[in-house]
PDB file of N, CA and C and ligand atoms in Angstrom:
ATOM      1  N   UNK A  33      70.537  -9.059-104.972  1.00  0.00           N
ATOM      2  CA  UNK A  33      70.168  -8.942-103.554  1.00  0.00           C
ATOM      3  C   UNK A  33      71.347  -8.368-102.757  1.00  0.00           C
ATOM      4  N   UNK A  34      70.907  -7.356-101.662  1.00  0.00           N
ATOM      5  CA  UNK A  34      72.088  -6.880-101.079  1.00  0.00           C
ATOM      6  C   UNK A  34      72.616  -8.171 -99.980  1.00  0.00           C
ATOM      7  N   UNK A  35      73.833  -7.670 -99.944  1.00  0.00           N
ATOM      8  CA  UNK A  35      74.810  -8.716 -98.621  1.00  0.00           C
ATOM      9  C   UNK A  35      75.532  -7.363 -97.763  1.00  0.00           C
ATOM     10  N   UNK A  36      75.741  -7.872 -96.819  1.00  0.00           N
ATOM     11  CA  UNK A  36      76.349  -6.936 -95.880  1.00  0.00           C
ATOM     12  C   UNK A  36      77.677  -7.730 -95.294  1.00  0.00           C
ATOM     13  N   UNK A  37      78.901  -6.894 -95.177  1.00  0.00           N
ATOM     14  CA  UNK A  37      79.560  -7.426 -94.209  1.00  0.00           C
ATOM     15  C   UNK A  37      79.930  -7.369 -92.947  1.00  0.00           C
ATOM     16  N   UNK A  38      79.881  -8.149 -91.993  1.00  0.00           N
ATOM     17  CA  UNK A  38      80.278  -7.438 -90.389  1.00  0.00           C
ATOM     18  C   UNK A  38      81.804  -7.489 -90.111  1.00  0.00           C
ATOM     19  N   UNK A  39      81.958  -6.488 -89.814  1.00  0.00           N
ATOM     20  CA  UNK A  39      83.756  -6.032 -89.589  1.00  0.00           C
ATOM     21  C   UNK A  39      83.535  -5.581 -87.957  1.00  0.00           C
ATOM     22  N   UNK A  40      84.334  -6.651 -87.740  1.00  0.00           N
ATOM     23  CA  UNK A  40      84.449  -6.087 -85.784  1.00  0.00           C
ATOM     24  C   UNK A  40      86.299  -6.074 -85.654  1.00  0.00           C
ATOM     25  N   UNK A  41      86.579  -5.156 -84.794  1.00  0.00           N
ATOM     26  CA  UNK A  41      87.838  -4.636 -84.492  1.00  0.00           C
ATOM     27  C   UNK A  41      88.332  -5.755 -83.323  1.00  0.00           C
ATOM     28  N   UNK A  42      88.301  -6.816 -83.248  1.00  0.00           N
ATOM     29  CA  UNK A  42      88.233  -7.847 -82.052  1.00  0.00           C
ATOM     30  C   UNK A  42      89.111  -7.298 -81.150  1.00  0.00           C
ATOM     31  N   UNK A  43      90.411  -7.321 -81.501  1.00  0.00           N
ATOM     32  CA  UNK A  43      91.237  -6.877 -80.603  1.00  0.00           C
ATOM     33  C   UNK A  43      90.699  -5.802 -79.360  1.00  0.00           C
ATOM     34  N   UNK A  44      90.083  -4.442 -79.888  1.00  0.00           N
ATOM     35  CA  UNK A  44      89.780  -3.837 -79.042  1.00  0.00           C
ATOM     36  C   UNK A  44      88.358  -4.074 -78.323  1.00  0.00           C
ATOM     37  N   UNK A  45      87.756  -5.159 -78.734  1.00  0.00           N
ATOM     38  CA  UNK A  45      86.739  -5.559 -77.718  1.00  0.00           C
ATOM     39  C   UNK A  45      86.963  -5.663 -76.309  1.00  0.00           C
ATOM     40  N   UNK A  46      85.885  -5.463 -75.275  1.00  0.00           N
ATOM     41  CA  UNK A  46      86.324  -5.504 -73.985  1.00  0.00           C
ATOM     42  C   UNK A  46      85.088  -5.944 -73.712  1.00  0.00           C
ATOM     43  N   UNK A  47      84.563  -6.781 -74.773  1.00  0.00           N
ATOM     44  CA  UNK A  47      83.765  -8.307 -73.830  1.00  0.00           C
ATOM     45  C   UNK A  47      82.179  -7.467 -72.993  1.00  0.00           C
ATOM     46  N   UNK A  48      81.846  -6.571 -73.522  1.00  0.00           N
ATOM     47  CA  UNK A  48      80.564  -5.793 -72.505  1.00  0.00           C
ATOM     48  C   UNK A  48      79.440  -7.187 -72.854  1.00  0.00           C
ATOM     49  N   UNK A  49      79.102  -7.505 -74.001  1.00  0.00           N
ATOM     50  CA  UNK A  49      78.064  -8.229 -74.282  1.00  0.00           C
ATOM     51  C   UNK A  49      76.774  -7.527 -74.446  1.00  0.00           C
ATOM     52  N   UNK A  50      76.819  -6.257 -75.177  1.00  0.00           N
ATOM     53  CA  UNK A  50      75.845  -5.925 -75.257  1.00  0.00           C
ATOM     54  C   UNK A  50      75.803  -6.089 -76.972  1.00  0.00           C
ATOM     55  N   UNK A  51      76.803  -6.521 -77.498  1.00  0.00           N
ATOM     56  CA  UNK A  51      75.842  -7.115 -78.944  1.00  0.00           C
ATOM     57  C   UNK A  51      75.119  -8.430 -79.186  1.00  0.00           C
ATOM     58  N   UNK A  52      75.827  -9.284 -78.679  1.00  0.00           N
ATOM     59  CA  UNK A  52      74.893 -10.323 -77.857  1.00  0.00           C
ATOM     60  C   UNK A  52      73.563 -10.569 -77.309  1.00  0.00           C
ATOM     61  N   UNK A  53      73.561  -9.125 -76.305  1.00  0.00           N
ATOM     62  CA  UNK A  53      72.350  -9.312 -75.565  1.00  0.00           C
ATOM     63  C   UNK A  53      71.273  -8.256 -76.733  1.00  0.00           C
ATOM     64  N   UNK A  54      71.936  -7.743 -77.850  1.00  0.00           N
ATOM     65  CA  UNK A  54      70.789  -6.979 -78.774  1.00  0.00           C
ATOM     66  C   UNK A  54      70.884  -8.178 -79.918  1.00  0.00           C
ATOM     67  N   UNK A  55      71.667  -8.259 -80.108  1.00  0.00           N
ATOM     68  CA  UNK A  55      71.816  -9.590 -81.319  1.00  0.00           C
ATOM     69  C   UNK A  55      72.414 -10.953 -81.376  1.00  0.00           C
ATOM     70  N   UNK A  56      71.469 -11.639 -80.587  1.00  0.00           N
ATOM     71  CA  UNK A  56      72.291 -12.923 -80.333  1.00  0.00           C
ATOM     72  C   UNK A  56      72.405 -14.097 -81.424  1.00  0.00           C
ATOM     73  N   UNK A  57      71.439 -13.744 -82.647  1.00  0.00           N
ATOM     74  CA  UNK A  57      71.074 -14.373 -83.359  1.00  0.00           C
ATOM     75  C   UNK A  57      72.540 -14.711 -84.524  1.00  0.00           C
ATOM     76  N   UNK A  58      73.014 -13.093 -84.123  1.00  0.00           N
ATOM     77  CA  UNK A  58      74.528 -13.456 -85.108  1.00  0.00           C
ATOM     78  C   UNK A  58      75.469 -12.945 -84.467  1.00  0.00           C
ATOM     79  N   UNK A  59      75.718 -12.843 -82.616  1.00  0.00           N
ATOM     80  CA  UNK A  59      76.955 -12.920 -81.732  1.00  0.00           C
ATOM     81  C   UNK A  59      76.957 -13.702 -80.987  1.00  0.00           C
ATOM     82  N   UNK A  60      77.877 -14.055 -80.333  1.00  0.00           N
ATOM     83  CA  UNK A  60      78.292 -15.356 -79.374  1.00  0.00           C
ATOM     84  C   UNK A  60      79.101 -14.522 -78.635  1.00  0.00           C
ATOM     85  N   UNK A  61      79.441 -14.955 -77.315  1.00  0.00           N
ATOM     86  CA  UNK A  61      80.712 -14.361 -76.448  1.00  0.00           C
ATOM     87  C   UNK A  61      82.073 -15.896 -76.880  1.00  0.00           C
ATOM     88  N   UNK A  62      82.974 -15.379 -76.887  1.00  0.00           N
ATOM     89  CA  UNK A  62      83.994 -16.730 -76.740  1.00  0.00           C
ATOM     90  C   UNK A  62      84.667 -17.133 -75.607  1.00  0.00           C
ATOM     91  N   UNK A  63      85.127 -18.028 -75.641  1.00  0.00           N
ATOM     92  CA  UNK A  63      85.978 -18.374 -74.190  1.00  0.00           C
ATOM     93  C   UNK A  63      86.912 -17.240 -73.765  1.00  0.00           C
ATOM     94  N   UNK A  64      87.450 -16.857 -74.678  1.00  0.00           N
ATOM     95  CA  UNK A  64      88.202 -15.701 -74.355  1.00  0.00           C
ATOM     96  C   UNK A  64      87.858 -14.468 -73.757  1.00  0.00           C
ATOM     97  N   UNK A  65      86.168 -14.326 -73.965  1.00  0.00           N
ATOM     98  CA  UNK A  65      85.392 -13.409 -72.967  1.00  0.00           C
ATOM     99  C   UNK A  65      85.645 -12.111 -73.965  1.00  0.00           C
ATOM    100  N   UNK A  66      85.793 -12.467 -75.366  1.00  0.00           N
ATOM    101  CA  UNK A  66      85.112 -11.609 -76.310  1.00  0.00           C
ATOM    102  C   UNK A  66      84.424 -12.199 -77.132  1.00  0.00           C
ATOM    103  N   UNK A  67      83.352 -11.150 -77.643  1.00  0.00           N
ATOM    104  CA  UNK A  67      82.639 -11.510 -78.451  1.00  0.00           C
ATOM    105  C   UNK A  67      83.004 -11.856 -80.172  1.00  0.00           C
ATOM    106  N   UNK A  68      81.931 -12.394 -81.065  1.00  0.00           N
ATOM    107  CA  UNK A  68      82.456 -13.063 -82.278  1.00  0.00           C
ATOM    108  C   UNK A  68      81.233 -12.727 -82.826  1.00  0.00           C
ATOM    109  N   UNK A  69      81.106 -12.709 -84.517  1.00  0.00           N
ATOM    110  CA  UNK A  69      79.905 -12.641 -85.462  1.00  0.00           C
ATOM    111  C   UNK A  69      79.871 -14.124 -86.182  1.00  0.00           C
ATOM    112  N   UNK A  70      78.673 -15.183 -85.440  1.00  0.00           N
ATOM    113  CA  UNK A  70      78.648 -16.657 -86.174  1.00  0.00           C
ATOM    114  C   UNK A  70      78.707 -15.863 -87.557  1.00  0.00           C
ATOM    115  N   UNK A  71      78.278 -14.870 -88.468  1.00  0.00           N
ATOM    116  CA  UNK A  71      78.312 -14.865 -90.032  1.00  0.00           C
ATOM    117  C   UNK A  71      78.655 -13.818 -89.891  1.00  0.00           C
ATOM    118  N   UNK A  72      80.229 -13.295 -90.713  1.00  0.00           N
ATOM    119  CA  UNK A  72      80.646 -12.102 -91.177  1.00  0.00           C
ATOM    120  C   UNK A  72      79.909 -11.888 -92.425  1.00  0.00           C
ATOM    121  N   UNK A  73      79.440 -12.153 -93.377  1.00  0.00           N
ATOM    122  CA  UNK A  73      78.364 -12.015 -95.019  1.00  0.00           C
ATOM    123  C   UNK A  73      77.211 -12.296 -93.886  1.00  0.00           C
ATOM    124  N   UNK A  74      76.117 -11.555 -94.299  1.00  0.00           N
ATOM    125  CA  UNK A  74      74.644 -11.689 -94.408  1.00  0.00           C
ATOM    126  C   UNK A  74      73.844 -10.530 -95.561  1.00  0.00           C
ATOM    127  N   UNK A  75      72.696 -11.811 -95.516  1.00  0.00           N
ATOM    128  CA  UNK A  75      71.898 -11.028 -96.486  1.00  0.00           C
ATOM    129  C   UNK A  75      71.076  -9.777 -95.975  1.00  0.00           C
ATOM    130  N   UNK A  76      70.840 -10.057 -95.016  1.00  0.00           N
ATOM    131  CA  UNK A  76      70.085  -8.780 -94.013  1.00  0.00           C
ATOM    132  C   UNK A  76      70.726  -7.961 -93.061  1.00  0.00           C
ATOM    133  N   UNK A  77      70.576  -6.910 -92.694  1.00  0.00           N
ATOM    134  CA  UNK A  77      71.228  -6.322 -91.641  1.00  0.00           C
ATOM    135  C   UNK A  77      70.931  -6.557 -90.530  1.00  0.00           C
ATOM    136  N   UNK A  78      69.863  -6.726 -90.392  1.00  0.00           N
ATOM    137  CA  UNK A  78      68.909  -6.715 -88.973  1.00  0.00           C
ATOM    138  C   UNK A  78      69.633  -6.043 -87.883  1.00  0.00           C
ATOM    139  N   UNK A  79      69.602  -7.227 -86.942  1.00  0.00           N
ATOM    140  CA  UNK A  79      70.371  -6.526 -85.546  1.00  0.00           C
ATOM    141  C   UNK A  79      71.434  -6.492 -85.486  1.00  0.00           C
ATOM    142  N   UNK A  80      72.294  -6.177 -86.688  1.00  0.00           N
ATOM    143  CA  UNK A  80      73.543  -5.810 -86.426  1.00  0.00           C
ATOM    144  C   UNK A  80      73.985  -4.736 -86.525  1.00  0.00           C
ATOM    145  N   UNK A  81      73.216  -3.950 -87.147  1.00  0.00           N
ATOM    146  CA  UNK A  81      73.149  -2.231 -86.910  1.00  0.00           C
ATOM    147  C   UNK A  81      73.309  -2.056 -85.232  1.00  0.00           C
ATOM    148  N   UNK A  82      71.842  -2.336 -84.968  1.00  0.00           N
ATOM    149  CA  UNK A  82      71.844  -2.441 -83.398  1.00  0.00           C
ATOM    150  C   UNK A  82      72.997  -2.445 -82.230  1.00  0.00           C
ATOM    151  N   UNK A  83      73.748  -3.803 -82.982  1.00  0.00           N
ATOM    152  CA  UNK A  83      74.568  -4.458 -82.303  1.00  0.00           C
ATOM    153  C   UNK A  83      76.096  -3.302 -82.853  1.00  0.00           C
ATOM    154  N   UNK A  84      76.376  -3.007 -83.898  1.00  0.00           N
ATOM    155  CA  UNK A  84      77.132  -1.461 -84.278  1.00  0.00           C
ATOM    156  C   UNK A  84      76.569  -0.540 -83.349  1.00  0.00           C
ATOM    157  N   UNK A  85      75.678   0.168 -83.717  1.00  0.00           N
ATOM    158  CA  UNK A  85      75.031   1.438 -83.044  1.00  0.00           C
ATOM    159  C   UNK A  85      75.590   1.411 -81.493  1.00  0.00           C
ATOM    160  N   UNK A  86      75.649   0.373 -80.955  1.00  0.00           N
ATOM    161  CA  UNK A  86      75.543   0.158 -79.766  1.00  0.00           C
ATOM    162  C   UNK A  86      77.089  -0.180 -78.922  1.00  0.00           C
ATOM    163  N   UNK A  87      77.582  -0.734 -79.625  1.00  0.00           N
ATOM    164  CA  UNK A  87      78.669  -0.975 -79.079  1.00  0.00           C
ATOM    165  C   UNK A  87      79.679  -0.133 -78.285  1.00  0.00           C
ATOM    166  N   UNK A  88      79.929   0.156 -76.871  1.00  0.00           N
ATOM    167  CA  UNK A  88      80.604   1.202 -76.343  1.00  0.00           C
ATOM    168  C   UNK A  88      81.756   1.910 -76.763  1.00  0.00           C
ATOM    169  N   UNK A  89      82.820   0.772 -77.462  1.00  0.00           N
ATOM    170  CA  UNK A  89      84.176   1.241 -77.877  1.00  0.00           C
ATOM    171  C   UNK A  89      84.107   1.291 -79.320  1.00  0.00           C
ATOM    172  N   UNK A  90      82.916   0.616 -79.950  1.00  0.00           N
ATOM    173  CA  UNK A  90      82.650   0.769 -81.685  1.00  0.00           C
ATOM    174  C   UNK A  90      83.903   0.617 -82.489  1.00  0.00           C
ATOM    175  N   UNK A  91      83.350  -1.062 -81.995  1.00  0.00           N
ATOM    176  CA  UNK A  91      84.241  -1.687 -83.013  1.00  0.00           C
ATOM    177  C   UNK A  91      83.795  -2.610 -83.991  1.00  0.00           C
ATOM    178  N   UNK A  92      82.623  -2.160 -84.077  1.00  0.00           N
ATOM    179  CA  UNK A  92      81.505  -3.526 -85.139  1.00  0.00           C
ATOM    180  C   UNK A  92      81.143  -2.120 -86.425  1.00  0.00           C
ATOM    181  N   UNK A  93      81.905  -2.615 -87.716  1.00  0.00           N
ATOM    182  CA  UNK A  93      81.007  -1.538 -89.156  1.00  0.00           C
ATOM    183  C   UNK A  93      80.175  -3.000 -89.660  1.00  0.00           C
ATOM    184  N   UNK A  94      79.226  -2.259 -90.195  1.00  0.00           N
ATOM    185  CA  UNK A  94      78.886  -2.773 -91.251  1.00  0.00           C
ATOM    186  C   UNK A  94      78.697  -2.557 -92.545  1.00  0.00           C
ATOM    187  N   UNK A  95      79.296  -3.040 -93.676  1.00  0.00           N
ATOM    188  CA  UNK A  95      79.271  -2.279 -94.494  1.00  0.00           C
ATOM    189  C   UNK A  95      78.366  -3.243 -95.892  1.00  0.00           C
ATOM    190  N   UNK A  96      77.777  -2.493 -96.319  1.00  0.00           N
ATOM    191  CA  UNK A  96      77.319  -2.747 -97.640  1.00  0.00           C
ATOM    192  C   UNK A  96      77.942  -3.625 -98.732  1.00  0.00           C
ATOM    193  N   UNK A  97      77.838  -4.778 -99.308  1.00  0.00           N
ATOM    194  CA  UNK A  97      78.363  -5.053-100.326  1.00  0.00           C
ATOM    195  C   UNK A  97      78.239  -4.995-101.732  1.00  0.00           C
ATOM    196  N   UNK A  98      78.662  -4.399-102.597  1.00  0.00           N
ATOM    197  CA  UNK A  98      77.741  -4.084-103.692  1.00  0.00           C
ATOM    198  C   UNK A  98      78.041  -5.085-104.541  1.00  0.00           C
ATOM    199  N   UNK A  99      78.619  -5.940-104.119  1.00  0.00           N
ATOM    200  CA  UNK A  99      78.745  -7.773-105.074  1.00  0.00           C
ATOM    201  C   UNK A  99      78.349  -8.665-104.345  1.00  0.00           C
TER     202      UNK A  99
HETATM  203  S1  LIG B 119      79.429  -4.623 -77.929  1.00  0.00           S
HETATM  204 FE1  LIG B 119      81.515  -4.245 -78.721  1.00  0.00          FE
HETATM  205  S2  LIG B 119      82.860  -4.279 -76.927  1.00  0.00           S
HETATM  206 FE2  LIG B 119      80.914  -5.188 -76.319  1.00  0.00          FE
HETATM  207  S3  LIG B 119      81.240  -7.411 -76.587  1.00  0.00           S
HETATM  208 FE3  LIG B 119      80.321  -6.616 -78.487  1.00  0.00          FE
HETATM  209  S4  LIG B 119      82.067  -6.144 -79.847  1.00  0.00           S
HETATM  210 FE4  LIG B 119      82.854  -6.354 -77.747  1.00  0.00          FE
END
């Protein structure tokens, strides 16, 4: 079964919340007023493409795991 990993560049986040507001199911904002991935491994991609695709400064990959 495939797994995916989410790789976000945190540092250069600037907190928009628009992966959140496309994928809240696997982002949170933090106190710090950036955002976070509750699961870096998932089995599905779903809205985290979305939540990549989308991101203004694109700092979310996702990449494929082939183990
Ligand atoms: S979409 Fe990108 S810049 Fe905006 S909160 Fe999410 S990770 Fe940060």
């Amino acid at each position: 079964m495939a797994r995916f990993r989410i790789v976000q560049n945190r540092k250069k986040c600037i907190g928009c919340g628009f992966c959140v507001a496309l994928c809240h199911t696997n982002w949170y904002m933090e106190k710090d007023g950036k955002a976070s991935p509750k699961k870096r491994i998932v089995r599905a991609i779903g809205c985290n493409k979305l939540a990549a695709d989308n991101c203004p400064v694109q700092v979310i990959s996702v990449i494929r795991m082939l183990k």
